[in-house]
Amino acid sequence: MIYFDNAATTPLDSEVYKTMCRVMKDQYGNPSSTHAAGRNSKVLIEDSRSAIAGFLDAKPSEIYFTSCATEAITTAIHGIVTSYGIRKIITTAIEHHAVTHAIDDVHKTTPVQVSFVRIDKDANLDLEHLEELLNEEEKAFVIIMHANNETGTLFPVQEISKLCKEYHALFLSDMVQSMGKYENLLSDHGPDITCCSAHKFHGPKGIGFLYLRGNTKITPLISGGGQERHMRSGTENIYGIAGMAKAFEVAYRDMSGNREYISNLKSYFVEKLKLNFPELIFNACCDSKGVYNIINVSVPDVYNNKLLLQKLDMNNIAVSGGSACNSGVVNVSHVLSALLANTAIPAIRFSFSKYNTVEELDKVLEVLREILFRK
Ligand code: PLP
C-alpha cells in the first residue's frame, strides 16, 4: 500500500511501539494506587509529562493528558466560555470540525456572538480585520488554528498571539497538524491554549493533551476520580502517555532532517503534478507556503475525474478527498468552500510522512496518468 494520508493519521514509529509494549507488559499498576506498582505508573506519567513539556518549552503543570485533541478542544471551548463568562468568540471559517461543532454546541446554551476573521482564497488571514474585531469592549476568545488539516494552510500564530495579548483576549490555537513538526510552538508568543493528538506524528491513537498556559483555569468537562489535577478524571492511559512522550522524543530528535526530507518530497510532487497535469488546481498554499507535508488539488472535468478516490484505492493508494466525491454522495468540504474553491469537482489531499519515498511518488504519478487520461 502507498500511504499518502498522513494528515488523517500516521503509522506508529517502531521505537514508540517498543516503548509501549514494554509499558503494557510491565506497568499495570493504577497510578492512583499508593503501593509500589501504582507509584511506578505515576512516576512514568510524570516523567512523560516533564519530557513533553521540555520539548515544547512548556511547564509540566500546563499539560493535561486527554484521550485525543477533540476532547482537549471540547474541554477548552466549553471551559473557557463558562469559566471566563465569554460572550464573544472570534474564529475562522476553516477550523476543524472538533472546533466548529464545539462552538455550535456552546452557542446552543450560551448567548455567544461568533465572528469570523476574513481570509482570502489563498488562505491569508486578514490581521487588520482581526484587530478590528478585537477592538471592541467585550473580552474575546480567539480560536484560530495553526496548520489546516485539509489544505496545509499555516496561520501566523505568533502575530495573532501578540494581538490577543494587546487586547487581553484568550487565544486557543489548534496545533494538531503542527505538533511534532515544528520547534518553539509554545514560546512566549505562542497561544494560551492548545491541543495535541499523538497519532498525527507516529504516536499511538487514543492519547493527546490539553495545554493551558500559566494561570489559565477552566471548569473540567469530565469529573470523577480527580485524575490530572481534577482537570480530566478517569484512569490514565499510561501506555498511550509513554508512547506519546516517545513520539515527541523521536520527532524532536529527527525534526530538521525529516522536515527537509518531507519538504523535498512535497516540492518534487508539486513540480511533477504541474508538469503532468497542467490543469490541476492547487488549493491554498500548496507551493512553498503552508505546512510541509500537505498538498490539496482539485481535479477539473478536462480529466477523467470520476470515482477518483475509489480508483486510487483500488490501486492500493490511500489519500483523502476534499470535496465532491463522485459516488453520488456529495460531501462538500467547508474548508474548500470557505476558500472559494470549485467544490463541484473532486479534490484530493496528499499528505506525506518520513516513511514515504520518491519511488512511491513516481508510482502514484503513473497511476494518476492512467486514471486521469483514460477516455
Ligand atoms: N484538529 C485538527 C486540525 C485535526 O486535523 C484533527 C484530526 O484530524 C483534530 C483536530 C482532531 O484530532 P483527533 O481526531 O485525534 O481528536
mmCIF file of C-alpha atoms and ligand atoms in Angstrom:
data_model
loop_
_atom_site.group_PDB
_atom_site.id
_atom_site.type_symbol
_atom_site.label_atom_id
_atom_site.label_comp_id
_atom_site.label_asym_id
_atom_site.label_seq_id
_atom_site.Cartn_x
_atom_site.Cartn_y
_atom_site.Cartn_z
ATOM 1 C CA MET A 1 0.000 0.000 0.000
ATOM 2 C CA ILE A 2 1.153 3.514 -0.721
ATOM 3 C CA TYR A 3 0.007 5.591 2.221
ATOM 4 C CA PHE A 4 -0.348 9.312 1.450
ATOM 5 C CA ASP A 5 -2.940 10.080 4.132
ATOM 6 C CA ASN A 6 -0.669 11.115 6.983
ATOM 7 C CA ALA A 7 -2.776 14.143 7.899
ATOM 8 C CA ALA A 8 -5.535 11.685 8.842
ATOM 9 C CA THR A 9 -3.196 9.541 10.884
ATOM 10 C CA THR A 10 0.330 8.140 10.749
ATOM 11 C CA PRO A 11 1.844 4.682 11.159
ATOM 12 C CA LEU A 12 3.284 4.006 14.614
ATOM 13 C CA ASP A 13 7.049 4.574 14.886
ATOM 14 C CA SER A 14 8.906 1.359 15.765
ATOM 15 C CA GLU A 15 10.660 2.977 18.760
ATOM 16 C CA VAL A 16 7.269 4.119 20.070
ATOM 17 C CA TYR A 17 5.909 0.614 19.566
ATOM 18 C CA LYS A 18 8.756 -0.890 21.603
ATOM 19 C CA THR A 19 8.244 1.597 24.437
ATOM 20 C CA MET A 20 4.534 0.897 24.538
ATOM 21 C CA CYS A 21 4.993 -2.884 24.506
ATOM 22 C CA ARG A 22 7.380 -2.629 27.446
ATOM 23 C CA VAL A 23 4.942 -0.497 29.434
ATOM 24 C CA MET A 24 1.982 -2.741 28.583
ATOM 25 C CA LYS A 25 3.880 -5.793 29.735
ATOM 26 C CA ASP A 26 5.483 -4.442 32.882
ATOM 27 C CA GLN A 27 3.499 -1.500 34.171
ATOM 28 C CA TYR A 28 -0.009 -2.418 35.125
ATOM 29 C CA GLY A 29 -0.327 -0.503 38.385
ATOM 30 C CA ASN A 30 -3.107 2.059 38.662
ATOM 31 C CA PRO A 31 -1.354 5.413 39.012
ATOM 32 C CA SER A 32 -3.791 6.368 41.792
ATOM 33 C CA SER A 33 -2.821 3.348 43.918
ATOM 34 C CA THR A 34 -0.476 4.055 46.779
ATOM 35 C CA HIS A 35 1.555 0.819 46.527
ATOM 36 C CA ALA A 36 4.772 0.446 44.547
ATOM 37 C CA ALA A 37 3.090 -0.750 41.330
ATOM 38 C CA GLY A 38 0.843 2.314 41.361
ATOM 39 C CA ARG A 39 3.683 4.649 42.239
ATOM 40 C CA ASN A 40 5.728 3.287 39.317
ATOM 41 C CA SER A 41 2.921 4.129 36.918
ATOM 42 C CA LYS A 42 2.536 7.580 38.465
ATOM 43 C CA VAL A 43 6.261 8.217 38.020
ATOM 44 C CA LEU A 44 6.016 7.134 34.378
ATOM 45 C CA ILE A 45 3.195 9.610 33.779
ATOM 46 C CA GLU A 46 5.018 12.486 35.449
ATOM 47 C CA ASP A 47 8.284 11.710 33.650
ATOM 48 C CA SER A 48 6.398 11.659 30.341
ATOM 49 C CA ARG A 49 4.695 14.962 31.173
ATOM 50 C CA SER A 50 8.029 16.601 32.016
ATOM 51 C CA ALA A 51 9.644 15.284 28.848
ATOM 52 C CA ILE A 52 6.808 16.561 26.629
ATOM 53 C CA ALA A 53 6.792 19.933 28.410
ATOM 54 C CA GLY A 54 10.557 20.160 27.881
ATOM 55 C CA PHE A 55 10.241 19.655 24.112
ATOM 56 C CA LEU A 56 7.571 22.342 23.907
ATOM 57 C CA ASP A 57 9.054 24.976 26.229
ATOM 58 C CA ALA A 58 6.052 24.490 28.486
ATOM 59 C CA LYS A 59 5.753 23.758 32.197
ATOM 60 C CA PRO A 60 4.681 20.218 33.142
ATOM 61 C CA SER A 61 1.826 21.725 35.167
ATOM 62 C CA GLU A 62 0.409 23.252 31.967
ATOM 63 C CA ILE A 63 -0.197 19.857 30.329
ATOM 64 C CA TYR A 64 -3.295 17.728 30.984
ATOM 65 C CA PHE A 65 -3.496 14.344 29.287
ATOM 66 C CA THR A 66 -6.713 13.632 27.387
ATOM 67 C CA SER A 67 -7.917 10.873 25.059
ATOM 68 C CA CYS A 68 -7.376 12.967 21.929
ATOM 69 C CA ALA A 69 -7.330 16.509 20.574
ATOM 70 C CA THR A 70 -11.097 16.578 20.095
ATOM 71 C CA GLU A 71 -11.532 16.049 23.831
ATOM 72 C CA ALA A 72 -8.948 18.737 24.617
ATOM 73 C CA ILE A 73 -10.607 21.230 22.247
ATOM 74 C CA THR A 74 -14.102 20.488 23.562
ATOM 75 C CA THR A 75 -12.910 20.842 27.157
ATOM 76 C CA ALA A 76 -11.184 24.124 26.351
ATOM 77 C CA ILE A 77 -14.034 25.708 24.412
ATOM 78 C CA HIS A 78 -16.755 24.810 26.923
ATOM 79 C CA GLY A 79 -14.449 25.505 29.880
ATOM 80 C CA ILE A 80 -13.193 28.898 28.739
ATOM 81 C CA VAL A 81 -16.648 30.157 27.800
ATOM 82 C CA THR A 82 -18.082 29.064 31.154
ATOM 83 C CA SER A 83 -15.192 29.999 33.423
ATOM 84 C CA TYR A 84 -14.427 33.391 31.869
ATOM 85 C CA GLY A 85 -18.039 34.348 31.077
ATOM 86 C CA ILE A 86 -17.134 34.725 27.398
ATOM 87 C CA ARG A 87 -19.758 36.284 25.146
ATOM 88 C CA LYS A 88 -17.613 36.837 22.082
ATOM 89 C CA ILE A 89 -15.743 34.216 20.041
ATOM 90 C CA ILE A 90 -13.547 35.176 17.094
ATOM 91 C CA THR A 91 -12.598 32.320 14.770
ATOM 92 C CA THR A 92 -12.139 31.386 11.094
ATOM 93 C CA ALA A 93 -14.313 29.501 8.639
ATOM 94 C CA ILE A 94 -11.688 26.801 8.073
ATOM 95 C CA GLU A 95 -11.278 25.314 11.557
ATOM 96 C CA HIS A 96 -11.526 21.548 12.093
ATOM 97 C CA HIS A 97 -14.973 20.196 12.984
ATOM 98 C CA ALA A 98 -13.698 19.487 16.509
ATOM 99 C CA VAL A 99 -13.696 23.286 16.878
ATOM 100 C CA THR A 100 -16.695 24.271 14.748
ATOM 101 C CA HIS A 101 -19.018 21.729 16.362
ATOM 102 C CA ALA A 102 -17.880 22.598 19.895
ATOM 103 C CA ILE A 103 -18.623 26.272 19.125
ATOM 104 C CA ASP A 104 -22.046 25.274 17.742
ATOM 105 C CA ASP A 105 -22.753 23.349 20.948
ATOM 106 C CA VAL A 106 -21.712 26.245 23.171
ATOM 107 C CA HIS A 107 -23.867 28.547 21.085
ATOM 108 C CA LYS A 108 -26.949 26.433 21.851
ATOM 109 C CA THR A 109 -26.739 27.125 25.572
ATOM 110 C CA THR A 110 -24.816 30.391 25.894
ATOM 111 C CA PRO A 111 -25.523 33.695 24.130
ATOM 112 C CA VAL A 112 -22.072 33.971 22.487
ATOM 113 C CA GLN A 113 -21.576 36.095 19.423
ATOM 114 C CA VAL A 114 -19.343 34.318 16.876
ATOM 115 C CA SER A 115 -17.355 36.409 14.358
ATOM 116 C CA PHE A 116 -15.193 35.123 11.527
ATOM 117 C CA VAL A 117 -11.900 36.740 10.563
ATOM 118 C CA ARG A 118 -11.689 37.330 6.819
ATOM 119 C CA ILE A 119 -9.409 35.050 4.831
ATOM 120 C CA ASP A 120 -8.735 35.308 1.116
ATOM 121 C CA LYS A 121 -8.788 32.451 -1.391
ATOM 122 C CA ASP A 122 -5.093 31.785 -0.788
ATOM 123 C CA ALA A 123 -5.932 31.463 2.905
ATOM 124 C CA ASN A 124 -4.160 34.647 4.005
ATOM 125 C CA LEU A 125 -5.659 35.792 7.283
ATOM 126 C CA ASP A 126 -6.669 39.447 7.439
ATOM 127 C CA LEU A 127 -4.895 40.577 10.633
ATOM 128 C CA GLU A 128 -6.362 44.084 10.360
ATOM 129 C CA HIS A 129 -9.829 42.593 10.413
ATOM 130 C CA LEU A 130 -8.853 40.526 13.467
ATOM 131 C CA GLU A 131 -7.708 43.720 15.168
ATOM 132 C CA GLU A 132 -10.972 45.453 14.298
ATOM 133 C CA LEU A 133 -12.902 42.565 15.835
ATOM 134 C CA LEU A 134 -10.699 42.620 18.930
ATOM 135 C CA ASN A 135 -11.066 46.348 19.309
ATOM 136 C CA GLU A 136 -14.493 46.101 20.875
ATOM 137 C CA GLU A 137 -15.318 46.261 24.538
ATOM 138 C CA GLU A 138 -16.217 42.650 25.188
ATOM 139 C CA LYS A 139 -13.393 40.255 26.273
ATOM 140 C CA ALA A 140 -12.840 37.948 23.315
ATOM 141 C CA PHE A 141 -11.952 34.287 22.983
ATOM 142 C CA VAL A 142 -9.946 33.855 19.770
ATOM 143 C CA ILE A 143 -9.874 30.373 18.212
ATOM 144 C CA ILE A 144 -7.588 30.140 15.177
ATOM 145 C CA MET A 145 -5.741 27.012 14.113
ATOM 146 C CA HIS A 146 -2.051 26.783 13.231
ATOM 147 C CA ALA A 147 -1.916 24.323 10.308
ATOM 148 C CA ASN A 148 -5.062 23.473 8.404
ATOM 149 C CA ASN A 149 -5.645 19.739 8.033
ATOM 150 C CA GLU A 150 -7.168 19.902 4.529
ATOM 151 C CA THR A 151 -5.024 22.407 2.668
ATOM 152 C CA GLY A 152 -1.950 22.743 4.887
ATOM 153 C CA THR A 153 -2.509 26.486 5.281
ATOM 154 C CA LEU A 154 -0.374 27.937 8.087
ATOM 155 C CA PHE A 155 -1.787 30.848 10.053
ATOM 156 C CA PRO A 156 0.626 33.313 11.760
ATOM 157 C CA VAL A 157 0.169 32.149 15.342
ATOM 158 C CA GLN A 158 2.817 34.458 16.805
ATOM 159 C CA GLU A 159 1.287 37.601 15.310
ATOM 160 C CA ILE A 160 -2.205 36.515 16.370
ATOM 161 C CA SER A 161 -0.900 35.809 19.855
ATOM 162 C CA LYS A 162 0.691 39.292 20.110
ATOM 163 C CA LEU A 163 -2.571 40.938 19.063
ATOM 164 C CA CYS A 164 -4.545 38.840 21.543
ATOM 165 C CA LYS A 165 -2.199 39.885 24.356
ATOM 166 C CA GLU A 166 -2.555 43.536 23.390
ATOM 167 C CA TYR A 167 -6.353 43.271 23.565
ATOM 168 C CA HIS A 168 -6.410 40.941 26.615
ATOM 169 C CA ALA A 169 -8.128 38.226 24.636
ATOM 170 C CA LEU A 170 -7.655 34.499 25.291
ATOM 171 C CA PHE A 171 -6.174 32.606 22.373
ATOM 172 C CA LEU A 172 -6.766 28.919 21.551
ATOM 173 C CA SER A 173 -4.840 27.557 18.592
ATOM 174 C CA ASP A 174 -5.473 24.030 17.342
ATOM 175 C CA MET A 175 -1.934 22.760 16.699
ATOM 176 C CA VAL A 176 -2.811 19.168 15.914
ATOM 177 C CA GLN A 177 -1.230 19.273 12.449
ATOM 178 C CA SER A 178 1.915 21.128 13.534
ATOM 179 C CA MET A 179 2.822 19.300 16.787
ATOM 180 C CA GLY A 180 5.885 17.155 16.218
ATOM 181 C CA LYS A 181 6.705 19.071 13.028
ATOM 182 C CA TYR A 182 7.932 22.481 14.254
ATOM 183 C CA GLU A 183 10.021 23.818 17.133
ATOM 184 C CA ASN A 184 9.073 26.593 19.573
ATOM 185 C CA LEU A 185 5.330 26.185 19.222
ATOM 186 C CA LEU A 186 4.670 27.319 22.783
ATOM 187 C CA SER A 187 7.254 30.056 23.128
ATOM 188 C CA ASP A 188 6.313 33.404 24.708
ATOM 189 C CA HIS A 189 4.440 34.266 21.544
ATOM 190 C CA GLY A 190 2.516 31.014 21.430
ATOM 191 C CA PRO A 191 -1.177 30.574 22.208
ATOM 192 C CA ASP A 192 -2.672 30.457 25.717
ATOM 193 C CA ILE A 193 -4.333 27.161 24.959
ATOM 194 C CA THR A 194 -3.581 24.347 22.542
ATOM 195 C CA CYS A 195 -4.067 20.637 21.988
ATOM 196 C CA CYS A 196 -2.304 17.593 20.624
ATOM 197 C CA SER A 197 -3.126 14.145 19.249
ATOM 198 C CA ALA A 198 -0.143 11.776 19.263
ATOM 199 C CA HIS A 199 -1.296 9.715 16.276
ATOM 200 C CA LYS A 200 -0.573 12.613 13.901
ATOM 201 C CA PHE A 201 3.185 12.225 14.392
ATOM 202 C CA HIS A 202 3.749 8.470 14.626
ATOM 203 C CA GLY A 203 2.468 8.122 18.186
ATOM 204 C CA PRO A 204 -0.467 5.984 19.329
ATOM 205 C CA LYS A 205 -4.159 6.730 18.795
ATOM 206 C CA GLY A 206 -6.313 7.494 21.810
ATOM 207 C CA ILE A 207 -3.969 9.886 23.572
ATOM 208 C CA GLY A 208 -3.432 13.626 23.423
ATOM 209 C CA PHE A 209 -3.280 16.601 25.718
ATOM 210 C CA LEU A 210 -4.742 19.953 26.553
ATOM 211 C CA TYR A 211 -2.247 22.752 27.194
ATOM 212 C CA LEU A 212 -3.339 25.661 29.377
ATOM 213 C CA ARG A 213 -0.699 28.366 29.760
ATOM 214 C CA GLY A 214 0.222 29.597 33.239
ATOM 215 C CA ASN A 215 -2.768 30.544 35.253
ATOM 216 C CA THR A 216 -5.471 29.710 32.756
ATOM 217 C CA LYS A 217 -8.020 27.827 34.828
ATOM 218 C CA ILE A 218 -11.179 26.225 33.484
ATOM 219 C CA THR A 219 -14.054 24.039 34.566
ATOM 220 C CA PRO A 220 -13.372 20.431 33.509
ATOM 221 C CA LEU A 221 -15.609 18.551 31.109
ATOM 222 C CA ILE A 222 -15.246 15.214 32.902
ATOM 223 C CA SER A 223 -15.338 14.897 36.663
ATOM 224 C CA GLY A 224 -14.867 11.751 38.721
ATOM 225 C CA GLY A 225 -11.800 10.394 40.484
ATOM 226 C CA GLY A 226 -9.880 13.669 40.222
ATOM 227 C CA GLN A 227 -7.010 12.481 37.991
ATOM 228 C CA GLU A 228 -4.985 15.075 36.058
ATOM 229 C CA ARG A 229 -5.318 17.519 38.960
ATOM 230 C CA HIS A 230 -9.120 17.337 38.629
ATOM 231 C CA MET A 231 -8.979 18.546 35.020
ATOM 232 C CA ARG A 232 -9.610 15.156 33.434
ATOM 233 C CA SER A 233 -10.866 12.327 35.600
ATOM 234 C CA GLY A 234 -10.568 8.706 34.552
ATOM 235 C CA THR A 235 -7.730 6.184 34.976
ATOM 236 C CA GLU A 236 -4.828 7.365 32.875
ATOM 237 C CA ASN A 237 -3.843 5.705 29.583
ATOM 238 C CA ILE A 238 -0.287 5.005 30.692
ATOM 239 C CA TYR A 239 0.781 3.127 27.533
ATOM 240 C CA GLY A 240 -0.542 5.965 25.425
ATOM 241 C CA ILE A 241 1.129 8.611 27.570
ATOM 242 C CA ALA A 242 4.503 6.816 27.455
ATOM 243 C CA GLY A 243 4.046 6.286 23.704
ATOM 244 C CA MET A 244 3.250 9.957 23.113
ATOM 245 C CA ALA A 245 6.346 11.037 25.091
ATOM 246 C CA LYS A 246 8.472 8.680 22.963
ATOM 247 C CA ALA A 247 6.840 10.001 19.763
ATOM 248 C CA PHE A 248 7.806 13.547 20.826
ATOM 249 C CA GLU A 249 11.361 12.421 21.599
ATOM 250 C CA VAL A 250 11.755 10.800 18.174
ATOM 251 C CA ALA A 251 10.042 13.704 16.377
ATOM 252 C CA TYR A 252 12.234 16.353 18.042
ATOM 253 C CA ARG A 253 15.429 14.324 17.642
ATOM 254 C CA ASP A 254 14.847 13.858 13.895
ATOM 255 C CA MET A 255 12.881 17.048 13.220
ATOM 256 C CA SER A 256 15.108 19.067 10.920
ATOM 257 C CA GLY A 257 16.164 16.055 8.830
ATOM 258 C CA ASN A 258 12.584 14.845 8.443
ATOM 259 C CA ARG A 259 11.348 18.327 7.633
ATOM 260 C CA GLU A 260 13.887 18.668 4.841
ATOM 261 C CA TYR A 261 13.188 15.174 3.543
ATOM 262 C CA ILE A 262 9.393 15.585 3.515
ATOM 263 C CA SER A 263 9.567 19.145 2.102
ATOM 264 C CA ASN A 264 11.616 17.761 -0.778
ATOM 265 C CA LEU A 265 9.022 15.052 -1.391
ATOM 266 C CA LYS A 266 6.332 17.708 -1.473
ATOM 267 C CA SER A 267 8.241 20.013 -3.853
ATOM 268 C CA TYR A 268 9.042 17.100 -6.155
ATOM 269 C CA PHE A 269 5.406 16.004 -6.249
ATOM 270 C CA VAL A 270 4.067 19.541 -6.817
ATOM 271 C CA GLU A 271 6.504 20.037 -9.679
ATOM 272 C CA LYS A 272 5.626 16.694 -11.314
ATOM 273 C CA LEU A 273 1.898 17.249 -10.867
ATOM 274 C CA LYS A 274 2.186 20.638 -12.566
ATOM 275 C CA LEU A 275 4.193 19.154 -15.413
ATOM 276 C CA ASN A 276 1.961 16.138 -15.984
ATOM 277 C CA PHE A 277 -1.432 17.707 -15.273
ATOM 278 C CA PRO A 278 -1.250 21.438 -16.024
ATOM 279 C CA GLU A 279 -4.994 21.932 -15.478
ATOM 280 C CA LEU A 280 -4.928 20.767 -11.847
ATOM 281 C CA ILE A 281 -5.947 23.475 -9.403
ATOM 282 C CA PHE A 282 -3.738 23.799 -6.327
ATOM 283 C CA ASN A 283 -5.825 24.814 -3.335
ATOM 284 C CA ALA A 284 -4.326 27.399 -0.953
ATOM 285 C CA CYS A 285 -0.640 27.492 -0.211
ATOM 286 C CA CYS A 286 0.386 24.326 -1.960
ATOM 287 C CA ASP A 287 3.684 25.621 -3.199
ATOM 288 C CA SER A 288 6.255 26.998 -0.799
ATOM 289 C CA LYS A 289 3.860 28.301 1.852
ATOM 290 C CA GLY A 290 1.916 26.012 4.123
ATOM 291 C CA VAL A 291 2.770 23.001 6.232
ATOM 292 C CA TYR A 292 5.446 20.932 4.515
ATOM 293 C CA ASN A 293 3.608 17.633 4.208
ATOM 294 C CA ILE A 294 0.198 18.517 2.715
ATOM 295 C CA ILE A 295 -0.915 19.156 -0.875
ATOM 296 C CA ASN A 296 -4.520 19.706 -1.876
ATOM 297 C CA VAL A 297 -5.574 19.748 -5.529
ATOM 298 C CA SER A 298 -8.912 19.999 -7.276
ATOM 299 C CA VAL A 299 -9.258 17.904 -10.407
ATOM 300 C CA PRO A 300 -11.272 19.597 -13.166
ATOM 301 C CA ASP A 301 -13.507 17.840 -15.679
ATOM 302 C CA VAL A 302 -10.946 18.040 -18.501
ATOM 303 C CA TYR A 303 -9.530 14.948 -16.811
ATOM 304 C CA ASN A 304 -11.321 11.686 -16.226
ATOM 305 C CA ASN A 305 -12.081 12.573 -12.617
ATOM 306 C CA LYS A 306 -14.945 10.155 -11.964
ATOM 307 C CA LEU A 307 -14.618 7.932 -8.878
ATOM 308 C CA LEU A 308 -11.071 9.162 -8.454
ATOM 309 C CA LEU A 309 -10.569 8.224 -4.804
ATOM 310 C CA GLN A 310 -12.073 4.808 -5.333
ATOM 311 C CA LYS A 311 -9.810 4.174 -8.329
ATOM 312 C CA LEU A 312 -6.748 5.192 -6.330
ATOM 313 C CA ASP A 313 -7.910 2.925 -3.535
ATOM 314 C CA MET A 314 -8.269 0.034 -5.998
ATOM 315 C CA ASN A 315 -4.641 0.686 -6.920
ATOM 316 C CA ASN A 316 -3.690 0.431 -3.256
ATOM 317 C CA ILE A 317 -3.086 4.154 -2.863
ATOM 318 C CA ALA A 318 -4.508 5.820 0.249
ATOM 319 C CA VAL A 319 -5.366 9.537 0.019
ATOM 320 C CA SER A 320 -8.218 11.690 1.282
ATOM 321 C CA GLY A 321 -10.879 13.512 -0.657
ATOM 322 C CA GLY A 322 -11.594 17.122 -0.017
ATOM 323 C CA SER A 323 -14.717 17.924 -1.936
ATOM 324 C CA ALA A 324 -17.302 16.302 -4.165
ATOM 325 C CA CYS A 325 -16.892 12.557 -4.201
ATOM 326 C CA ASN A 326 -18.299 11.029 -7.320
ATOM 327 C CA SER A 327 -20.029 8.095 -5.699
ATOM 328 C CA GLY A 328 -23.255 10.035 -5.825
ATOM 329 C CA VAL A 329 -22.874 11.330 -2.288
ATOM 330 C CA VAL A 330 -21.593 14.863 -2.334
ATOM 331 C CA ASN A 331 -19.610 15.704 0.732
ATOM 332 C CA VAL A 332 -18.616 19.321 0.329
ATOM 333 C CA SER A 333 -15.653 20.492 2.363
ATOM 334 C CA HIS A 334 -16.390 23.578 4.479
ATOM 335 C CA VAL A 335 -12.698 24.470 4.156
ATOM 336 C CA LEU A 336 -12.614 24.438 0.360
ATOM 337 C CA SER A 337 -15.972 26.249 0.244
ATOM 338 C CA ALA A 338 -14.626 28.989 2.509
ATOM 339 C CA LEU A 339 -11.582 29.321 0.246
ATOM 340 C CA LEU A 340 -13.938 29.694 -2.721
ATOM 341 C CA ALA A 341 -12.622 26.564 -4.417
ATOM 342 C CA ASN A 342 -14.806 24.864 -7.004
ATOM 343 C CA THR A 343 -16.427 22.201 -4.820
ATOM 344 C CA ALA A 344 -18.365 20.689 -7.730
ATOM 345 C CA ILE A 345 -15.209 18.867 -8.825
ATOM 346 C CA PRO A 346 -13.254 16.320 -6.785
ATOM 347 C CA ALA A 347 -10.317 17.354 -4.634
ATOM 348 C CA ILE A 348 -7.533 15.142 -3.352
ATOM 349 C CA ARG A 349 -5.347 15.678 -0.301
ATOM 350 C CA PHE A 350 -1.953 14.030 -0.454
ATOM 351 C CA SER A 351 -0.176 14.086 2.908
ATOM 352 C CA PHE A 352 3.290 12.660 3.406
ATOM 353 C CA SER A 353 5.449 11.336 6.238
ATOM 354 C CA LYS A 354 9.032 10.278 6.851
ATOM 355 C CA TYR A 355 8.120 6.782 5.644
ATOM 356 C CA ASN A 356 7.249 7.884 2.092
ATOM 357 C CA THR A 357 9.693 7.723 -0.815
ATOM 358 C CA VAL A 358 10.271 9.260 -4.258
ATOM 359 C CA GLU A 359 9.575 5.827 -5.780
ATOM 360 C CA GLU A 360 6.105 5.949 -4.242
ATOM 361 C CA LEU A 361 5.544 9.422 -5.651
ATOM 362 C CA ASP A 362 6.543 8.205 -9.124
ATOM 363 C CA LYS A 363 4.211 5.214 -8.840
ATOM 364 C CA VAL A 364 1.289 7.456 -7.847
ATOM 365 C CA LEU A 365 2.028 9.782 -10.766
ATOM 366 C CA GLU A 366 1.971 6.792 -13.116
ATOM 367 C CA VAL A 367 -1.369 5.596 -11.720
ATOM 368 C CA LEU A 368 -2.769 9.137 -11.918
ATOM 369 C CA ARG A 369 -1.751 9.340 -15.589
ATOM 370 C CA GLU A 370 -3.574 6.065 -16.267
ATOM 371 C CA ILE A 371 -6.711 7.225 -14.454
ATOM 372 C CA LEU A 372 -6.945 10.851 -15.468
ATOM 373 C CA PHE A 373 -6.114 10.428 -19.159
ATOM 374 C CA ARG A 374 -8.261 7.335 -19.722
ATOM 375 C CA LYS A 375 -11.012 8.067 -22.242
HETATM 376 N N1 PLP B 1 -7.758 19.387 14.703
HETATM 377 C C1 PLP B 1 -7.164 19.110 13.529
HETATM 378 C C2 PLP B 1 -6.543 20.224 12.750
HETATM 379 C C3 PLP B 1 -7.125 17.799 13.039
HETATM 380 O O1 PLP B 1 -6.521 17.544 11.881
HETATM 381 C C4 PLP B 1 -7.718 16.780 13.811
HETATM 382 C C5 PLP B 1 -7.748 15.398 13.294
HETATM 383 O O2 PLP B 1 -7.870 15.172 12.115
HETATM 384 C C6 PLP B 1 -8.306 17.117 15.039
HETATM 385 C C7 PLP B 1 -8.308 18.439 15.449
HETATM 386 C C8 PLP B 1 -8.930 16.092 15.916
HETATM 387 O O3 PLP B 1 -7.989 15.131 16.302
HETATM 388 P P1 PLP B 1 -8.476 13.756 16.970
HETATM 389 O O4 PLP B 1 -9.432 13.125 15.979
HETATM 390 O O5 PLP B 1 -7.252 12.948 17.126
HETATM 391 O O6 PLP B 1 -9.156 14.097 18.208
#
